[in-house]
Short mmCIF file of C-alpha atoms in Angstrom, two decimals:
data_model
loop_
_atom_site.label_atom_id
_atom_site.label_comp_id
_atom_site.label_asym_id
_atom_site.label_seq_id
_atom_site.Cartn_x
_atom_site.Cartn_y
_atom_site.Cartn_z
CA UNK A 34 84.99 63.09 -132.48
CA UNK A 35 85.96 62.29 -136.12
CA UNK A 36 87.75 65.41 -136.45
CA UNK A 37 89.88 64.43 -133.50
CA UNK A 38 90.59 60.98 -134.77
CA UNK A 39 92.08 62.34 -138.17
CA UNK A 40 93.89 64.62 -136.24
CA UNK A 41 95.29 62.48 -134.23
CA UNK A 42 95.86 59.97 -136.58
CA UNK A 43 98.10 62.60 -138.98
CA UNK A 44 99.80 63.47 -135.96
CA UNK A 45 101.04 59.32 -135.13
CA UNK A 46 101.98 59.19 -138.47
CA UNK A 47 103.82 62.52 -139.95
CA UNK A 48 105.14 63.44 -137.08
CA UNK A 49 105.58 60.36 -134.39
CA UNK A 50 106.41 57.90 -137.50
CA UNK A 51 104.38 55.21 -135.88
CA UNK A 52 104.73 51.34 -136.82
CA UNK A 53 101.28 50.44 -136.42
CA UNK A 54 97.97 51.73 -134.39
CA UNK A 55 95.83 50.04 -131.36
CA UNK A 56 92.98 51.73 -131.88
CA UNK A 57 91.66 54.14 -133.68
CA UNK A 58 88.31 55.55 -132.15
CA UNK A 59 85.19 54.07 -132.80
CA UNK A 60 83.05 53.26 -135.41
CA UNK A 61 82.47 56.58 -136.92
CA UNK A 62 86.15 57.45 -136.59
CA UNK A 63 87.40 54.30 -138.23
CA UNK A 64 85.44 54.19 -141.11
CA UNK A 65 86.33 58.17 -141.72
CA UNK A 66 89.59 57.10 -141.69
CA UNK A 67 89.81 53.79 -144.01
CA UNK A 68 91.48 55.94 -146.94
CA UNK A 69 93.78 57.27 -144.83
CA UNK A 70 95.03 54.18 -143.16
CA UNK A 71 95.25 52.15 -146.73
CA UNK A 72 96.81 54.87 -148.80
CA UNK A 73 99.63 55.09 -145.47
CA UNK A 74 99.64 51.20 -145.13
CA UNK A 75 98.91 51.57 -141.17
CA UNK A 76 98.31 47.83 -139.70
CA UNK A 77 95.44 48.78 -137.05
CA UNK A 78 93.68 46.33 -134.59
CA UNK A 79 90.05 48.40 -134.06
CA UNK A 80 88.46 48.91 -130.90
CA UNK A 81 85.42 48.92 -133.16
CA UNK A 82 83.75 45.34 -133.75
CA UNK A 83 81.54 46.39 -137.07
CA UNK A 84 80.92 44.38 -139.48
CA UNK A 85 82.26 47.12 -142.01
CA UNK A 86 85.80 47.12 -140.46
CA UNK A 87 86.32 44.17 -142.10
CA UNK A 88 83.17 43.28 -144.92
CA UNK A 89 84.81 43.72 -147.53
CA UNK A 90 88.12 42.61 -146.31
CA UNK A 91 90.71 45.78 -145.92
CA UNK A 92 94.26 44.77 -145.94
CA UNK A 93 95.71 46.64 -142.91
CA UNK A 94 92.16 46.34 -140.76
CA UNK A 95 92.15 43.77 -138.04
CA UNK A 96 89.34 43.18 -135.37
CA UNK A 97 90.28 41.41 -132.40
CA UNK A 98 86.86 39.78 -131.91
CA UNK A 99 83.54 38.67 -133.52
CA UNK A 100 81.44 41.45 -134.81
CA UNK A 101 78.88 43.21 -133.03
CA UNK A 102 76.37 41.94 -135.95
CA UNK A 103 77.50 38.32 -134.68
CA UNK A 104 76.28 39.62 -131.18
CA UNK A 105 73.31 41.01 -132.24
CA UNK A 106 72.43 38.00 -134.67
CA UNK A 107 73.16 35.79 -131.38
CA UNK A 108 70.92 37.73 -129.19
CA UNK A 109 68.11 37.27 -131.65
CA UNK A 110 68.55 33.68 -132.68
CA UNK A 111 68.45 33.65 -128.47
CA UNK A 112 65.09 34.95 -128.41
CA UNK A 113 63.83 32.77 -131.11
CA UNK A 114 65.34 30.07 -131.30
CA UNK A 115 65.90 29.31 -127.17
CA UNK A 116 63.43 31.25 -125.69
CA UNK A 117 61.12 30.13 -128.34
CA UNK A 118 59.38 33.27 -128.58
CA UNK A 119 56.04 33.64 -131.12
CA UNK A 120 55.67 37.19 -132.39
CA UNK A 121 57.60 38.93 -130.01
CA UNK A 122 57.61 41.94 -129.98
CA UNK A 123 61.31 43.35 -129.91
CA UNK A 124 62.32 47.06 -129.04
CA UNK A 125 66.40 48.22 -129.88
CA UNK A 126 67.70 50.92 -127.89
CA UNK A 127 70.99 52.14 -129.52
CA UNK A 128 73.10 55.53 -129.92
CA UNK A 129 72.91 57.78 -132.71
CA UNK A 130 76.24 57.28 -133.71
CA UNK A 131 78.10 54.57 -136.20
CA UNK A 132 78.30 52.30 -133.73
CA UNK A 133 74.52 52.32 -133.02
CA UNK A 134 73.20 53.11 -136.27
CA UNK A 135 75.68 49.99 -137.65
CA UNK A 136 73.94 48.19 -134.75
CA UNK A 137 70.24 48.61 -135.85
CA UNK A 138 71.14 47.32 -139.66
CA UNK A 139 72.24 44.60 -138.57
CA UNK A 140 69.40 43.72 -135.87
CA UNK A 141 66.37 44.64 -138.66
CA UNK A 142 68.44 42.62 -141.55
CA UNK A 143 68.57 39.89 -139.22
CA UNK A 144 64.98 39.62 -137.91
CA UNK A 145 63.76 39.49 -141.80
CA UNK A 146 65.11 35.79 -141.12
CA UNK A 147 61.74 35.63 -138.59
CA UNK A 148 59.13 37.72 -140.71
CA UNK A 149 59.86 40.13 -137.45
CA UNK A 150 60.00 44.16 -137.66
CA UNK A 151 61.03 46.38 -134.29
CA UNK A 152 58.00 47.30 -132.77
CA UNK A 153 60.40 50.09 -131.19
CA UNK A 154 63.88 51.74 -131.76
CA UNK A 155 64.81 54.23 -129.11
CA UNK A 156 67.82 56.38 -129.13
CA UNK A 157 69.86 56.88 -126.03
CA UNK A 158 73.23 58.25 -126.47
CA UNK A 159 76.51 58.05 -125.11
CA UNK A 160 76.36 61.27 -123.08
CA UNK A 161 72.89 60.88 -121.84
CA UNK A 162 72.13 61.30 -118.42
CA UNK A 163 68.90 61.22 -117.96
CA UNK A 164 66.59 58.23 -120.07
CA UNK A 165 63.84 58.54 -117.91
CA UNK A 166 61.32 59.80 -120.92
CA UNK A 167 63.00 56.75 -123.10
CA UNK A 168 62.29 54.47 -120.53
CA UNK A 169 59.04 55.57 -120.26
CA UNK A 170 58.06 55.43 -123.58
CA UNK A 171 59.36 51.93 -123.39
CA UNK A 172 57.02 50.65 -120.61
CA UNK A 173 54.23 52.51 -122.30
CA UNK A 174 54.71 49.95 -125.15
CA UNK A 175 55.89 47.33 -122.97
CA UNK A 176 58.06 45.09 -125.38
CA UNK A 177 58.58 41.61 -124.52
CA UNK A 178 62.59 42.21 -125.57
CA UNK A 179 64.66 44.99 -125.02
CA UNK A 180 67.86 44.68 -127.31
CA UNK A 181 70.53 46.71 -125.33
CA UNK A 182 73.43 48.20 -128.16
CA UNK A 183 74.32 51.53 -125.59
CA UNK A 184 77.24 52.65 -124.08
CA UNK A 185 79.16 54.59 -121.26
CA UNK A 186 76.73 57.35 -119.30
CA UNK A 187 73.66 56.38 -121.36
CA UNK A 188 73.85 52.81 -120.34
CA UNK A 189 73.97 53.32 -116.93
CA UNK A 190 71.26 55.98 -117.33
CA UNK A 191 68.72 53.73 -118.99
CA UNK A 192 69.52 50.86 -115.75
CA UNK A 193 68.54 53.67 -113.29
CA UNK A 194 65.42 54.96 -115.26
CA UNK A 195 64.89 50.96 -116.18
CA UNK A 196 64.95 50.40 -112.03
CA UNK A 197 63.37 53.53 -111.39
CA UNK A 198 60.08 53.30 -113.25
CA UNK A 199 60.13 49.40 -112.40
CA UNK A 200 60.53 48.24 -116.26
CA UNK A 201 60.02 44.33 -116.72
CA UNK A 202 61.04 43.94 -120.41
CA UNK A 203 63.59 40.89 -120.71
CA UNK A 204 66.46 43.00 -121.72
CA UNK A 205 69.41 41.38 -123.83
CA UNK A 206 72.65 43.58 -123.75
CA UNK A 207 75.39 43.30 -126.47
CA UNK A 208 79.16 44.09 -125.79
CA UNK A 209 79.13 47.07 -123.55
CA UNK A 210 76.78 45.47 -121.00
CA UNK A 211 78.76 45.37 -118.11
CA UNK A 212 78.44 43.12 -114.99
CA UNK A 213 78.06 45.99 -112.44
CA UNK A 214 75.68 47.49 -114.40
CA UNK A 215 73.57 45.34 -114.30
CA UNK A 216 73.77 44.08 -110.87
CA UNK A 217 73.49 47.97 -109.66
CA UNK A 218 69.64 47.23 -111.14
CA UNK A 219 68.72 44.83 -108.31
CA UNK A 220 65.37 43.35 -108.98
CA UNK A 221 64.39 45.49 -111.58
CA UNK A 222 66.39 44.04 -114.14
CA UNK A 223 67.28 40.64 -112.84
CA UNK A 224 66.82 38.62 -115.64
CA UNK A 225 69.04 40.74 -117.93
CA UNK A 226 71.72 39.07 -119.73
CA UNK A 227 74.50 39.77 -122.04
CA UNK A 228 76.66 38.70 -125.21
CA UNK A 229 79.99 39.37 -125.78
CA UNK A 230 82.98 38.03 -127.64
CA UNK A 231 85.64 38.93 -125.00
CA UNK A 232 85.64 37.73 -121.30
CA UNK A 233 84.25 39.16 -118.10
CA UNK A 234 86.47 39.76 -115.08
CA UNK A 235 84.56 37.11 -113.12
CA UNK A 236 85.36 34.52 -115.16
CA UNK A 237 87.82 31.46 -114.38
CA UNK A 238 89.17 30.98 -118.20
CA UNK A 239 92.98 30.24 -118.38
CA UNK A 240 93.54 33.83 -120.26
CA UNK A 241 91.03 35.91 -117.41
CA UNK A 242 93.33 34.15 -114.44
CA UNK A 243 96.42 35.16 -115.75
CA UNK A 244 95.13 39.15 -116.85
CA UNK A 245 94.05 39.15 -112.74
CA UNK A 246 97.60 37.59 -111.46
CA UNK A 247 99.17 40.13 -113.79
CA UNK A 248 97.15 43.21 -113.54
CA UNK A 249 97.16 42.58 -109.15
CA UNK A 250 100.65 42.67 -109.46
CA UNK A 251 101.18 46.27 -110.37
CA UNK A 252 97.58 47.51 -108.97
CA UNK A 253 97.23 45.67 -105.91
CA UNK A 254 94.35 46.65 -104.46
CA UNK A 255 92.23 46.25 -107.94
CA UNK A 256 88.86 44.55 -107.54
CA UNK A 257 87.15 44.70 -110.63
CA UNK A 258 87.83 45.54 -114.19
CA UNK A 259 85.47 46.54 -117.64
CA UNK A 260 85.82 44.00 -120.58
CA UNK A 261 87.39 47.38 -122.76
CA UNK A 262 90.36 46.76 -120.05
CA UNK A 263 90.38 43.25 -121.03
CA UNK A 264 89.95 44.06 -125.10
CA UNK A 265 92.89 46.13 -125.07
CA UNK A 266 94.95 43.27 -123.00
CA UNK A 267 93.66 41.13 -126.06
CA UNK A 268 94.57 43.84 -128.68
CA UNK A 269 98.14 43.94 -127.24
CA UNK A 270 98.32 40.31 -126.78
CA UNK A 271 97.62 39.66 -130.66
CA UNK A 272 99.67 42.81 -131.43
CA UNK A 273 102.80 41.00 -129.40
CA UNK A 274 102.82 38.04 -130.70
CA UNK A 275 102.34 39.80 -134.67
CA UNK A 276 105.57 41.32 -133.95
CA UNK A 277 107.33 38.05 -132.91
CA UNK A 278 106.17 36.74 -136.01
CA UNK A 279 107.26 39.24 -138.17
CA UNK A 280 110.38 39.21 -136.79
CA UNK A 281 113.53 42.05 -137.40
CA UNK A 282 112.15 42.51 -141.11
CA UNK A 283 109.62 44.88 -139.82
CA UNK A 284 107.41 47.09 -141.37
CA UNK A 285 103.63 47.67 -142.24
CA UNK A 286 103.46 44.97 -144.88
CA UNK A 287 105.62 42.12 -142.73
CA UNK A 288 103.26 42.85 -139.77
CA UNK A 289 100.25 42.19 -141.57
CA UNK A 290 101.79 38.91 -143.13
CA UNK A 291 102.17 37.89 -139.80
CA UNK A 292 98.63 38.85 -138.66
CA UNK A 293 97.82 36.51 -141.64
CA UNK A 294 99.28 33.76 -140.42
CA UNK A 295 97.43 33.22 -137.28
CA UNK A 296 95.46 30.08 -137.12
CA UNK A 297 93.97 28.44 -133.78
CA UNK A 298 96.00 31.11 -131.77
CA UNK A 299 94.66 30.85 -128.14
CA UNK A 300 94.27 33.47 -125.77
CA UNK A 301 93.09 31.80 -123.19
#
C-alpha cells in the first residue's frame, strides 16, 4: 500500500539512518514517494521498471533493467513486425494499479505507430482469484493477441480460467510471466511466450550459472527460482559494486557518482 511505503520509508530514514534503499514498493509507491526520496537525497535501485522512474531523469532513481514500456513496445513490434500480423486484433489484460495502468499507456501510445486501437482491455488484479468471467469475456471476443501485464494471484488465476475454458488467443506475457506458469497451462496455452529484461532460472548465461552454484550452496535442495529472486540478486549486484566504486568517501551523493560511472558493466 502507498501508505505503508511512506511509512516505511520515514521509518529507514529518521530513525534507522539508512545509506541507500533496494526497493521501494512498486509503481504506485515509488512515484508517491519521488519528493520524498529527492528532498532526503536517498540513492534507490526500484523494483519498479516504469518508464516514469526514470523519464525525466531523477538524480537518486536507478532501474536495474529496461522498462516495462521497452517490454511492451517489444511484444508489439513482435506481433507486427515478426508475426506479421494485418489488423490484429489485440486485447491487454493488466491490474488496476500504477503498474498496470503505466502498462496500458504505454501499449495504446505504442500501437498508434500501427494505426492499431485495443479491441479489449481487461482488468485482473493482483489479488484476484478467480478470472473466470474475464476470461470469458475474452473468448467471447476472441482476440488474436492477448498482451499479458498481470501479476502474483491474478496471473496464475487468468492461466487456470485461460486452461479451463480452453482459450486459444496467442498470449504474449511481459515481466512477471513466469516459466511455471505457464507450463502449469499444458495445452491450453502452449504457444505463450514472454519478454523480460532479466534472466530465467533455466537459462545457461554466465551470470544465471553462478546465481544457481551460489544460491545451492546455502539452499541445497532448491529447484527452481522466480526472476524477482534473480532481480534482487541483480539489484544487489549493481548496488555492490556502486559501493566499491564510491569507495570510504561515502554518502548519498558519492554513491550516485559511482552509479554514474557505470559503462558496459556485465552481469553475466
Amino acid at each position: 500500500t502507498i501508505p505503508g511505503a511512506i511509512a516505511s520509508f520515514k521509518k529507514l530514514i529518521f530513525r534507522d539512518e539508512v545509506l541507500s534503499i533496494l526497493f521501494a514498493g512498486g509503481t504506485g509507491q515509488t512515484l508517491a514517494l519521488m519528493k520524498e526520496i529527492e528532498s532526503q537525497k536517498v540513492p534507490i535501485i526500484t523494483i519498479s521498471l516504469a518508464e516514469e522512474m526514470t523519464t525525466p531523469v531523477k538524480r537518486y532513481i536507478f532501474t536495474p533493467a529496461a522498462s516495462d514500456d521497452d517490454a511492451l513496445k517489444l511484444c508489439l513490434d513482435y506481433i507486427m513486425k515478426d508475426l506479421k500480423a494485418k489488423n490484429p486484433k489485440i486485447a491487454f489484460v493488466y491490474p488496476d494499479v500504477g503498474f498496470g495502468k503505466n502498462g496500458l499507456r504505454a501499449t495504446e501510445k505504442y500501437l498508434t505507430n500501427y494505426n492499431l486501437k485495443l479491441s479489449n482491455k481487461t482488468i485482473i488484479n493482483f489479488s484476484e482469484i478467480d478470472a473466470t468471467s474475464q476470461v470469458l469475456t475474452l473468448k467471447k471476443e476472441n482476440p488474436d493477441y492477448i498482451i499479458l501485464h498481470g501479476c502474483c494471484t491474478g496471473l496464475l488465476s487468468f492461466y487456470k480460467a485461460a486452461k479451463r475454458y480452453d482459450l486459444r488467443s496467442k498470449v504474449i506475457g511481459s515481466f512477471y510471466n513466469e516459466e511455471d506458469s505457464i507450463k502449469n497451462t499444458g495445452d491450453a496455452m502452449k504457444d505463450t511466450i514472454a519478454v523480460s529484461p532479466i534472466g530465467f532460472w533455466s537459462e545457461d548465461t554466465s551470470g544465471i550459472i553462478e546465481l544457481k552454484k551460489i544460491t545451492k550452496k546455502y539452499h541445497p535442495d532448491t529447484q527452481q527460482m522466480t526472476r524477482i529472486y534473480t532481480q534482487g540478486w541483480l539489484t544487489s549486484m549493481i548496488c555492490a559494486e556502486g559501493l566499491k566504486r564510491a569507495g570510504k568517501n561515502l554518502n548519498p551523493d558519492t554513491l550516485v557518482e559511482a552509479y554514474e560511472t557505470f559503462k558496459n558493466f556485465s552481469t553475466g
